[in-house]
Amino acid sequence: MTVVPPGEETVTRSVAVARAKSRRRRYRPRRALLGLAGILTLLAVWEIAARIGLVDPRFLPPPSEVLPRLVEIATIPQFWTAVGDTLVQWGLGLAIALVLGSVAGVVIGLSPFLRRATSSSVEFLRPVPSVALIPLAVLLFGVRIEASLLLIVYAAFWQIFIQVLYGVADVDKIAMDTGQSYGFSTWQRVRDIVFPTTLPYLMTGLRLAAAVALILAITAQLIIGTPGLGLEIARAQNAGLYTTMYALVLATGFLGVLINFGARFLERALLSWHHSVRGEVPV
């Protein structure tokens, strides 16, 4: 076995890091082109199906009609008001779920007693779909924003809570014992040992919860009638304005893509030190 001098090892490792970053930059355009090709293929199939009569174009207008309509309604202030209402409900619900899920996950995850005591409740409540709470939300809050928040928080909470539990379980016990032996307080151990280990799991849960929160926000607006894009979709459907309806549906899709990009950007920014983001570097 050849022993590499420390200086040369540092240079070799730096070169490996640079090569890994170069490979990621080279593959990103390819992934973007593949994603764009998939979208164009879907639009082409949709256009052909509507034009040749596979579907009734009255109820499923082709994208050549829907996309211009989307551009047209994007100039209407009412559209952006609906987008703002949707983002407010999404953001508030996600923020509440993030705080509750993170705190509950750390507290329960660090206590073997609490983890055993709550395991049955978690397994019972987690599979309950949020839409099953719609009657309760309507009875409690009517068509106010609180009804949407109830659904959003419930759905997003589990995404974050479960990931944080996994993260706390992955904390090195020796590191925790070492911190305790050095006189670290509970807060110091959580901040300096638990949090860095749990952060990648938390970011995964946050990214999943961001998508789920948007889905539940639109669902609540569609069914309950709280203000937002979902309510505008329901109104367009009831008025028989199907081109407008599908344009609004596409708008929710674009909004979801932007949220996903934002969540991934935040994940890369906060986890630039983690191998899941920077890639494995040969030693």
JSON list of C-alpha atoms in Angstrom, two decimals, residues 45-209:
[
{"chain": "A", "resi": 45, "resn": "VAL", "atom": "CA", "xyz": [-49.88, 13.98, -26.97]},
{"chain": "A", "resi": 46, "resn": "TRP", "atom": "CA", "xyz": [-52.50, 16.23, -25.38]},
{"chain": "A", "resi": 47, "resn": "GLU", "atom": "CA", "xyz": [-52.73, 18.36, -28.55]},
{"chain": "A", "resi": 48, "resn": "ILE", "atom": "CA", "xyz": [-53.04, 15.36, -30.86]},
{"chain": "A", "resi": 49, "resn": "ALA", "atom": "CA", "xyz": [-55.62, 13.64, -28.64]},
{"chain": "A", "resi": 50, "resn": "ALA", "atom": "CA", "xyz": [-57.82, 16.77, -28.67]},
{"chain": "A", "resi": 51, "resn": "ARG", "atom": "CA", "xyz": [-57.38, 17.42, -32.40]},
{"chain": "A", "resi": 52, "resn": "ILE", "atom": "CA", "xyz": [-58.15, 13.92, -33.67]},
{"chain": "A", "resi": 53, "resn": "GLY", "atom": "CA", "xyz": [-61.14, 13.42, -31.36]},
{"chain": "A", "resi": 54, "resn": "LEU", "atom": "CA", "xyz": [-59.75, 10.90, -28.87]},
{"chain": "A", "resi": 55, "resn": "VAL", "atom": "CA", "xyz": [-61.16, 13.25, -26.23]},
{"chain": "A", "resi": 56, "resn": "ASP", "atom": "CA", "xyz": [-63.94, 15.79, -26.53]},
{"chain": "A", "resi": 57, "resn": "PRO", "atom": "CA", "xyz": [-62.20, 19.16, -27.14]},
{"chain": "A", "resi": 58, "resn": "ARG", "atom": "CA", "xyz": [-65.13, 20.92, -25.50]},
{"chain": "A", "resi": 59, "resn": "PHE", "atom": "CA", "xyz": [-64.16, 19.39, -22.15]},
{"chain": "A", "resi": 60, "resn": "LEU", "atom": "CA", "xyz": [-60.41, 19.00, -22.76]},
{"chain": "A", "resi": 61, "resn": "PRO", "atom": "CA", "xyz": [-59.27, 21.88, -24.98]},
{"chain": "A", "resi": 62, "resn": "PRO", "atom": "CA", "xyz": [-55.86, 21.45, -26.63]},
{"chain": "A", "resi": 63, "resn": "PRO", "atom": "CA", "xyz": [-52.81, 23.17, -25.10]},
{"chain": "A", "resi": 64, "resn": "SER", "atom": "CA", "xyz": [-52.67, 25.50, -28.13]},
{"chain": "A", "resi": 65, "resn": "GLU", "atom": "CA", "xyz": [-55.81, 27.10, -26.63]},
{"chain": "A", "resi": 66, "resn": "VAL", "atom": "CA", "xyz": [-55.04, 26.63, -22.94]},
{"chain": "A", "resi": 67, "resn": "LEU", "atom": "CA", "xyz": [-51.54, 28.14, -22.91]},
{"chain": "A", "resi": 68, "resn": "PRO", "atom": "CA", "xyz": [-52.57, 31.44, -24.59]},
{"chain": "A", "resi": 69, "resn": "ARG", "atom": "CA", "xyz": [-55.45, 31.63, -22.12]},
{"chain": "A", "resi": 70, "resn": "LEU", "atom": "CA", "xyz": [-52.96, 31.20, -19.26]},
{"chain": "A", "resi": 71, "resn": "VAL", "atom": "CA", "xyz": [-50.91, 34.09, -20.61]},
{"chain": "A", "resi": 72, "resn": "GLU", "atom": "CA", "xyz": [-54.09, 36.16, -20.89]},
{"chain": "A", "resi": 73, "resn": "ILE", "atom": "CA", "xyz": [-55.33, 35.56, -17.35]},
{"chain": "A", "resi": 74, "resn": "ALA", "atom": "CA", "xyz": [-51.82, 36.25, -16.02]},
{"chain": "A", "resi": 75, "resn": "THR", "atom": "CA", "xyz": [-52.49, 39.89, -16.85]},
{"chain": "A", "resi": 76, "resn": "ILE", "atom": "CA", "xyz": [-55.60, 40.00, -14.65]},
{"chain": "A", "resi": 77, "resn": "PRO", "atom": "CA", "xyz": [-55.07, 41.25, -11.06]},
{"chain": "A", "resi": 78, "resn": "GLN", "atom": "CA", "xyz": [-57.64, 38.77, -9.74]},
{"chain": "A", "resi": 79, "resn": "PHE", "atom": "CA", "xyz": [-55.36, 35.91, -10.85]},
{"chain": "A", "resi": 80, "resn": "TRP", "atom": "CA", "xyz": [-52.41, 37.20, -8.84]},
{"chain": "A", "resi": 81, "resn": "THR", "atom": "CA", "xyz": [-54.67, 37.82, -5.85]},
{"chain": "A", "resi": 82, "resn": "ALA", "atom": "CA", "xyz": [-55.64, 34.14, -6.00]},
{"chain": "A", "resi": 83, "resn": "VAL", "atom": "CA", "xyz": [-51.97, 33.14, -6.30]},
{"chain": "A", "resi": 84, "resn": "GLY", "atom": "CA", "xyz": [-51.17, 35.30, -3.28]},
{"chain": "A", "resi": 85, "resn": "ASP", "atom": "CA", "xyz": [-53.97, 33.73, -1.23]},
{"chain": "A", "resi": 86, "resn": "THR", "atom": "CA", "xyz": [-52.72, 30.27, -2.13]},
{"chain": "A", "resi": 87, "resn": "LEU", "atom": "CA", "xyz": [-49.12, 31.12, -1.21]},
{"chain": "A", "resi": 88, "resn": "VAL", "atom": "CA", "xyz": [-50.18, 32.67, 2.10]},
{"chain": "A", "resi": 89, "resn": "GLN", "atom": "CA", "xyz": [-52.09, 29.54, 3.10]},
{"chain": "A", "resi": 90, "resn": "TRP", "atom": "CA", "xyz": [-49.25, 27.32, 1.88]},
{"chain": "A", "resi": 91, "resn": "GLY", "atom": "CA", "xyz": [-46.57, 29.34, 3.67]},
{"chain": "A", "resi": 92, "resn": "LEU", "atom": "CA", "xyz": [-48.40, 29.66, 6.99]},
{"chain": "A", "resi": 93, "resn": "GLY", "atom": "CA", "xyz": [-49.36, 25.99, 7.07]},
{"chain": "A", "resi": 94, "resn": "LEU", "atom": "CA", "xyz": [-45.85, 24.86, 6.16]},
{"chain": "A", "resi": 95, "resn": "ALA", "atom": "CA", "xyz": [-44.25, 27.14, 8.75]},
{"chain": "A", "resi": 96, "resn": "ILE", "atom": "CA", "xyz": [-46.53, 25.87, 11.53]},
{"chain": "A", "resi": 97, "resn": "ALA", "atom": "CA", "xyz": [-45.92, 22.25, 10.51]},
{"chain": "A", "resi": 98, "resn": "LEU", "atom": "CA", "xyz": [-42.15, 22.88, 10.40]},
{"chain": "A", "resi": 99, "resn": "VAL", "atom": "CA", "xyz": [-42.06, 24.22, 13.96]},
{"chain": "A", "resi": 100, "resn": "LEU", "atom": "CA", "xyz": [-44.39, 21.59, 15.39]},
{"chain": "A", "resi": 101, "resn": "GLY", "atom": "CA", "xyz": [-42.81, 18.68, 13.52]},
{"chain": "A", "resi": 102, "resn": "SER", "atom": "CA", "xyz": [-39.23, 19.69, 14.35]},
{"chain": "A", "resi": 103, "resn": "VAL", "atom": "CA", "xyz": [-39.83, 20.29, 18.04]},
{"chain": "A", "resi": 104, "resn": "ALA", "atom": "CA", "xyz": [-42.00, 17.19, 18.51]},
{"chain": "A", "resi": 105, "resn": "GLY", "atom": "CA", "xyz": [-39.56, 15.04, 16.53]},
{"chain": "A", "resi": 106, "resn": "VAL", "atom": "CA", "xyz": [-36.54, 16.10, 18.60]},
{"chain": "A", "resi": 107, "resn": "VAL", "atom": "CA", "xyz": [-38.31, 15.88, 21.97]},
{"chain": "A", "resi": 108, "resn": "ILE", "atom": "CA", "xyz": [-39.88, 12.49, 21.29]},
{"chain": "A", "resi": 109, "resn": "GLY", "atom": "CA", "xyz": [-36.84, 11.14, 19.43]},
{"chain": "A", "resi": 110, "resn": "LEU", "atom": "CA", "xyz": [-34.47, 11.90, 22.32]},
{"chain": "A", "resi": 111, "resn": "SER", "atom": "CA", "xyz": [-36.69, 10.13, 24.85]},
{"chain": "A", "resi": 112, "resn": "PRO", "atom": "CA", "xyz": [-36.97, 6.33, 24.50]},
{"chain": "A", "resi": 113, "resn": "PHE", "atom": "CA", "xyz": [-39.97, 6.42, 26.87]},
{"chain": "A", "resi": 114, "resn": "LEU", "atom": "CA", "xyz": [-41.84, 9.02, 24.80]},
{"chain": "A", "resi": 115, "resn": "ARG", "atom": "CA", "xyz": [-41.02, 7.19, 21.58]},
{"chain": "A", "resi": 116, "resn": "ARG", "atom": "CA", "xyz": [-42.49, 3.95, 22.91]},
{"chain": "A", "resi": 117, "resn": "ALA", "atom": "CA", "xyz": [-45.48, 5.75, 24.45]},
{"chain": "A", "resi": 118, "resn": "THR", "atom": "CA", "xyz": [-46.38, 7.59, 21.23]},
{"chain": "A", "resi": 119, "resn": "SER", "atom": "CA", "xyz": [-45.57, 4.92, 18.64]},
{"chain": "A", "resi": 120, "resn": "SER", "atom": "CA", "xyz": [-49.12, 3.49, 18.61]},
{"chain": "A", "resi": 121, "resn": "SER", "atom": "CA", "xyz": [-50.71, 6.94, 18.33]},
{"chain": "A", "resi": 122, "resn": "VAL", "atom": "CA", "xyz": [-48.36, 7.92, 15.51]},
{"chain": "A", "resi": 123, "resn": "GLU", "atom": "CA", "xyz": [-49.06, 4.75, 13.56]},
{"chain": "A", "resi": 124, "resn": "PHE", "atom": "CA", "xyz": [-52.81, 5.28, 14.04]},
{"chain": "A", "resi": 125, "resn": "LEU", "atom": "CA", "xyz": [-52.96, 8.96, 13.10]},
{"chain": "A", "resi": 126, "resn": "ARG", "atom": "CA", "xyz": [-50.36, 9.13, 10.33]},
{"chain": "A", "resi": 127, "resn": "PRO", "atom": "CA", "xyz": [-52.34, 7.09, 7.72]},
{"chain": "A", "resi": 128, "resn": "VAL", "atom": "CA", "xyz": [-55.48, 9.22, 8.21]},
{"chain": "A", "resi": 129, "resn": "PRO", "atom": "CA", "xyz": [-55.81, 11.27, 4.99]},
{"chain": "A", "resi": 130, "resn": "SER", "atom": "CA", "xyz": [-56.08, 15.01, 5.48]},
{"chain": "A", "resi": 131, "resn": "VAL", "atom": "CA", "xyz": [-59.13, 15.22, 3.20]},
{"chain": "A", "resi": 132, "resn": "ALA", "atom": "CA", "xyz": [-61.00, 13.13, 5.77]},
{"chain": "A", "resi": 133, "resn": "LEU", "atom": "CA", "xyz": [-60.72, 16.14, 8.08]},
{"chain": "A", "resi": 134, "resn": "ILE", "atom": "CA", "xyz": [-62.61, 18.42, 5.67]},
{"chain": "A", "resi": 135, "resn": "PRO", "atom": "CA", "xyz": [-65.98, 17.99, 7.45]},
{"chain": "A", "resi": 136, "resn": "LEU", "atom": "CA", "xyz": [-64.30, 18.81, 10.77]},
{"chain": "A", "resi": 137, "resn": "ALA", "atom": "CA", "xyz": [-62.53, 21.83, 9.27]},
{"chain": "A", "resi": 138, "resn": "VAL", "atom": "CA", "xyz": [-65.80, 23.17, 7.83]},
{"chain": "A", "resi": 139, "resn": "LEU", "atom": "CA", "xyz": [-67.66, 22.65, 11.11]},
{"chain": "A", "resi": 140, "resn": "LEU", "atom": "CA", "xyz": [-64.95, 24.41, 13.12]},
{"chain": "A", "resi": 141, "resn": "PHE", "atom": "CA", "xyz": [-63.96, 27.24, 10.80]},
{"chain": "A", "resi": 142, "resn": "GLY", "atom": "CA", "xyz": [-66.40, 27.42, 7.87]},
{"chain": "A", "resi": 143, "resn": "VAL", "atom": "CA", "xyz": [-64.71, 28.79, 4.73]},
{"chain": "A", "resi": 144, "resn": "ARG", "atom": "CA", "xyz": [-62.08, 30.82, 6.58]},
{"chain": "A", "resi": 145, "resn": "ILE", "atom": "CA", "xyz": [-58.35, 30.37, 6.08]},
{"chain": "A", "resi": 146, "resn": "GLU", "atom": "CA", "xyz": [-58.14, 28.36, 9.31]},
{"chain": "A", "resi": 147, "resn": "ALA", "atom": "CA", "xyz": [-59.96, 25.50, 7.58]},
{"chain": "A", "resi": 148, "resn": "SER", "atom": "CA", "xyz": [-57.21, 25.27, 4.96]},
{"chain": "A", "resi": 149, "resn": "LEU", "atom": "CA", "xyz": [-54.51, 25.57, 7.61]},
{"chain": "A", "resi": 150, "resn": "LEU", "atom": "CA", "xyz": [-55.93, 22.63, 9.54]},
{"chain": "A", "resi": 151, "resn": "LEU", "atom": "CA", "xyz": [-55.60, 20.37, 6.51]},
{"chain": "A", "resi": 152, "resn": "ILE", "atom": "CA", "xyz": [-52.20, 21.72, 5.45]},
{"chain": "A", "resi": 153, "resn": "VAL", "atom": "CA", "xyz": [-50.63, 21.49, 8.91]},
{"chain": "A", "resi": 154, "resn": "TYR", "atom": "CA", "xyz": [-51.95, 18.00, 9.51]},
{"chain": "A", "resi": 155, "resn": "ALA", "atom": "CA", "xyz": [-50.58, 16.65, 6.23]},
{"chain": "A", "resi": 156, "resn": "ALA", "atom": "CA", "xyz": [-47.24, 18.49, 6.30]},
{"chain": "A", "resi": 157, "resn": "PHE", "atom": "CA", "xyz": [-46.60, 17.77, 9.99]},
{"chain": "A", "resi": 158, "resn": "TRP", "atom": "CA", "xyz": [-46.19, 14.04, 9.45]},
{"chain": "A", "resi": 159, "resn": "GLN", "atom": "CA", "xyz": [-43.72, 14.50, 6.60]},
{"chain": "A", "resi": 160, "resn": "ILE", "atom": "CA", "xyz": [-41.43, 16.56, 8.82]},
{"chain": "A", "resi": 161, "resn": "PHE", "atom": "CA", "xyz": [-42.05, 14.76, 12.11]},
{"chain": "A", "resi": 162, "resn": "ILE", "atom": "CA", "xyz": [-41.21, 11.29, 10.78]},
{"chain": "A", "resi": 163, "resn": "GLN", "atom": "CA", "xyz": [-38.04, 12.50, 9.04]},
{"chain": "A", "resi": 164, "resn": "VAL", "atom": "CA", "xyz": [-36.86, 14.26, 12.20]},
{"chain": "A", "resi": 165, "resn": "LEU", "atom": "CA", "xyz": [-37.49, 11.08, 14.19]},
{"chain": "A", "resi": 166, "resn": "TYR", "atom": "CA", "xyz": [-35.27, 9.17, 11.74]},
{"chain": "A", "resi": 167, "resn": "GLY", "atom": "CA", "xyz": [-32.63, 11.88, 12.01]},
{"chain": "A", "resi": 168, "resn": "VAL", "atom": "CA", "xyz": [-32.57, 11.81, 15.82]},
{"chain": "A", "resi": 169, "resn": "ALA", "atom": "CA", "xyz": [-32.33, 8.01, 15.76]},
{"chain": "A", "resi": 170, "resn": "ASP", "atom": "CA", "xyz": [-29.26, 8.35, 13.52]},
{"chain": "A", "resi": 171, "resn": "VAL", "atom": "CA", "xyz": [-27.37, 10.50, 16.05]},
{"chain": "A", "resi": 172, "resn": "ASP", "atom": "CA", "xyz": [-24.13, 8.88, 17.20]},
{"chain": "A", "resi": 173, "resn": "LYS", "atom": "CA", "xyz": [-24.65, 7.66, 20.77]},
{"chain": "A", "resi": 174, "resn": "ILE", "atom": "CA", "xyz": [-20.92, 7.92, 21.47]},
{"chain": "A", "resi": 175, "resn": "ALA", "atom": "CA", "xyz": [-20.97, 11.59, 20.44]},
{"chain": "A", "resi": 176, "resn": "MET", "atom": "CA", "xyz": [-23.92, 12.22, 22.76]},
{"chain": "A", "resi": 177, "resn": "ASP", "atom": "CA", "xyz": [-22.15, 10.46, 25.66]},
{"chain": "A", "resi": 178, "resn": "THR", "atom": "CA", "xyz": [-18.97, 12.40, 24.93]},
{"chain": "A", "resi": 179, "resn": "GLY", "atom": "CA", "xyz": [-20.86, 15.69, 24.97]},
{"chain": "A", "resi": 180, "resn": "GLN", "atom": "CA", "xyz": [-22.46, 14.77, 28.26]},
{"chain": "A", "resi": 181, "resn": "SER", "atom": "CA", "xyz": [-19.11, 13.82, 29.77]},
{"chain": "A", "resi": 182, "resn": "TYR", "atom": "CA", "xyz": [-17.73, 17.21, 28.72]},
{"chain": "A", "resi": 183, "resn": "GLY", "atom": "CA", "xyz": [-20.55, 18.93, 30.56]},
{"chain": "A", "resi": 184, "resn": "PHE", "atom": "CA", "xyz": [-22.68, 19.94, 27.56]},
{"chain": "A", "resi": 185, "resn": "SER", "atom": "CA", "xyz": [-26.16, 21.06, 28.53]},
{"chain": "A", "resi": 186, "resn": "THR", "atom": "CA", "xyz": [-29.19, 19.49, 26.84]},
{"chain": "A", "resi": 187, "resn": "TRP", "atom": "CA", "xyz": [-29.51, 22.54, 24.59]},
{"chain": "A", "resi": 188, "resn": "GLN", "atom": "CA", "xyz": [-25.82, 22.37, 23.63]},
{"chain": "A", "resi": 189, "resn": "ARG", "atom": "CA", "xyz": [-26.11, 18.69, 22.73]},
{"chain": "A", "resi": 190, "resn": "VAL", "atom": "CA", "xyz": [-29.20, 19.37, 20.63]},
{"chain": "A", "resi": 191, "resn": "ARG", "atom": "CA", "xyz": [-27.56, 22.34, 18.90]},
{"chain": "A", "resi": 192, "resn": "ASP", "atom": "CA", "xyz": [-24.06, 20.89, 18.32]},
{"chain": "A", "resi": 193, "resn": "ILE", "atom": "CA", "xyz": [-24.72, 17.14, 17.93]},
{"chain": "A", "resi": 194, "resn": "VAL", "atom": "CA", "xyz": [-28.37, 16.40, 17.22]},
{"chain": "A", "resi": 195, "resn": "PHE", "atom": "CA", "xyz": [-29.14, 19.29, 14.85]},
{"chain": "A", "resi": 196, "resn": "PRO", "atom": "CA", "xyz": [-26.24, 18.73, 12.36]},
{"chain": "A", "resi": 197, "resn": "THR", "atom": "CA", "xyz": [-27.12, 15.03, 12.10]},
{"chain": "A", "resi": 198, "resn": "THR", "atom": "CA", "xyz": [-30.86, 15.67, 11.79]},
{"chain": "A", "resi": 199, "resn": "LEU", "atom": "CA", "xyz": [-30.63, 18.57, 9.32]},
{"chain": "A", "resi": 200, "resn": "PRO", "atom": "CA", "xyz": [-30.42, 16.42, 6.13]},
{"chain": "A", "resi": 201, "resn": "TYR", "atom": "CA", "xyz": [-33.49, 14.47, 7.27]},
{"chain": "A", "resi": 202, "resn": "LEU", "atom": "CA", "xyz": [-35.27, 17.70, 8.18]},
{"chain": "A", "resi": 203, "resn": "MET", "atom": "CA", "xyz": [-34.60, 19.18, 4.74]},
{"chain": "A", "resi": 204, "resn": "THR", "atom": "CA", "xyz": [-35.95, 16.04, 3.07]},
{"chain": "A", "resi": 205, "resn": "GLY", "atom": "CA", "xyz": [-39.08, 16.28, 5.19]},
{"chain": "A", "resi": 206, "resn": "LEU", "atom": "CA", "xyz": [-39.42, 19.98, 4.41]},
{"chain": "A", "resi": 207, "resn": "ARG", "atom": "CA", "xyz": [-39.13, 19.38, 0.66]},
{"chain": "A", "resi": 208, "resn": "LEU", "atom": "CA", "xyz": [-41.81, 16.68, 0.80]},
{"chain": "A", "resi": 209, "resn": "ALA", "atom": "CA", "xyz": [-44.00, 18.78, 3.09]}
]
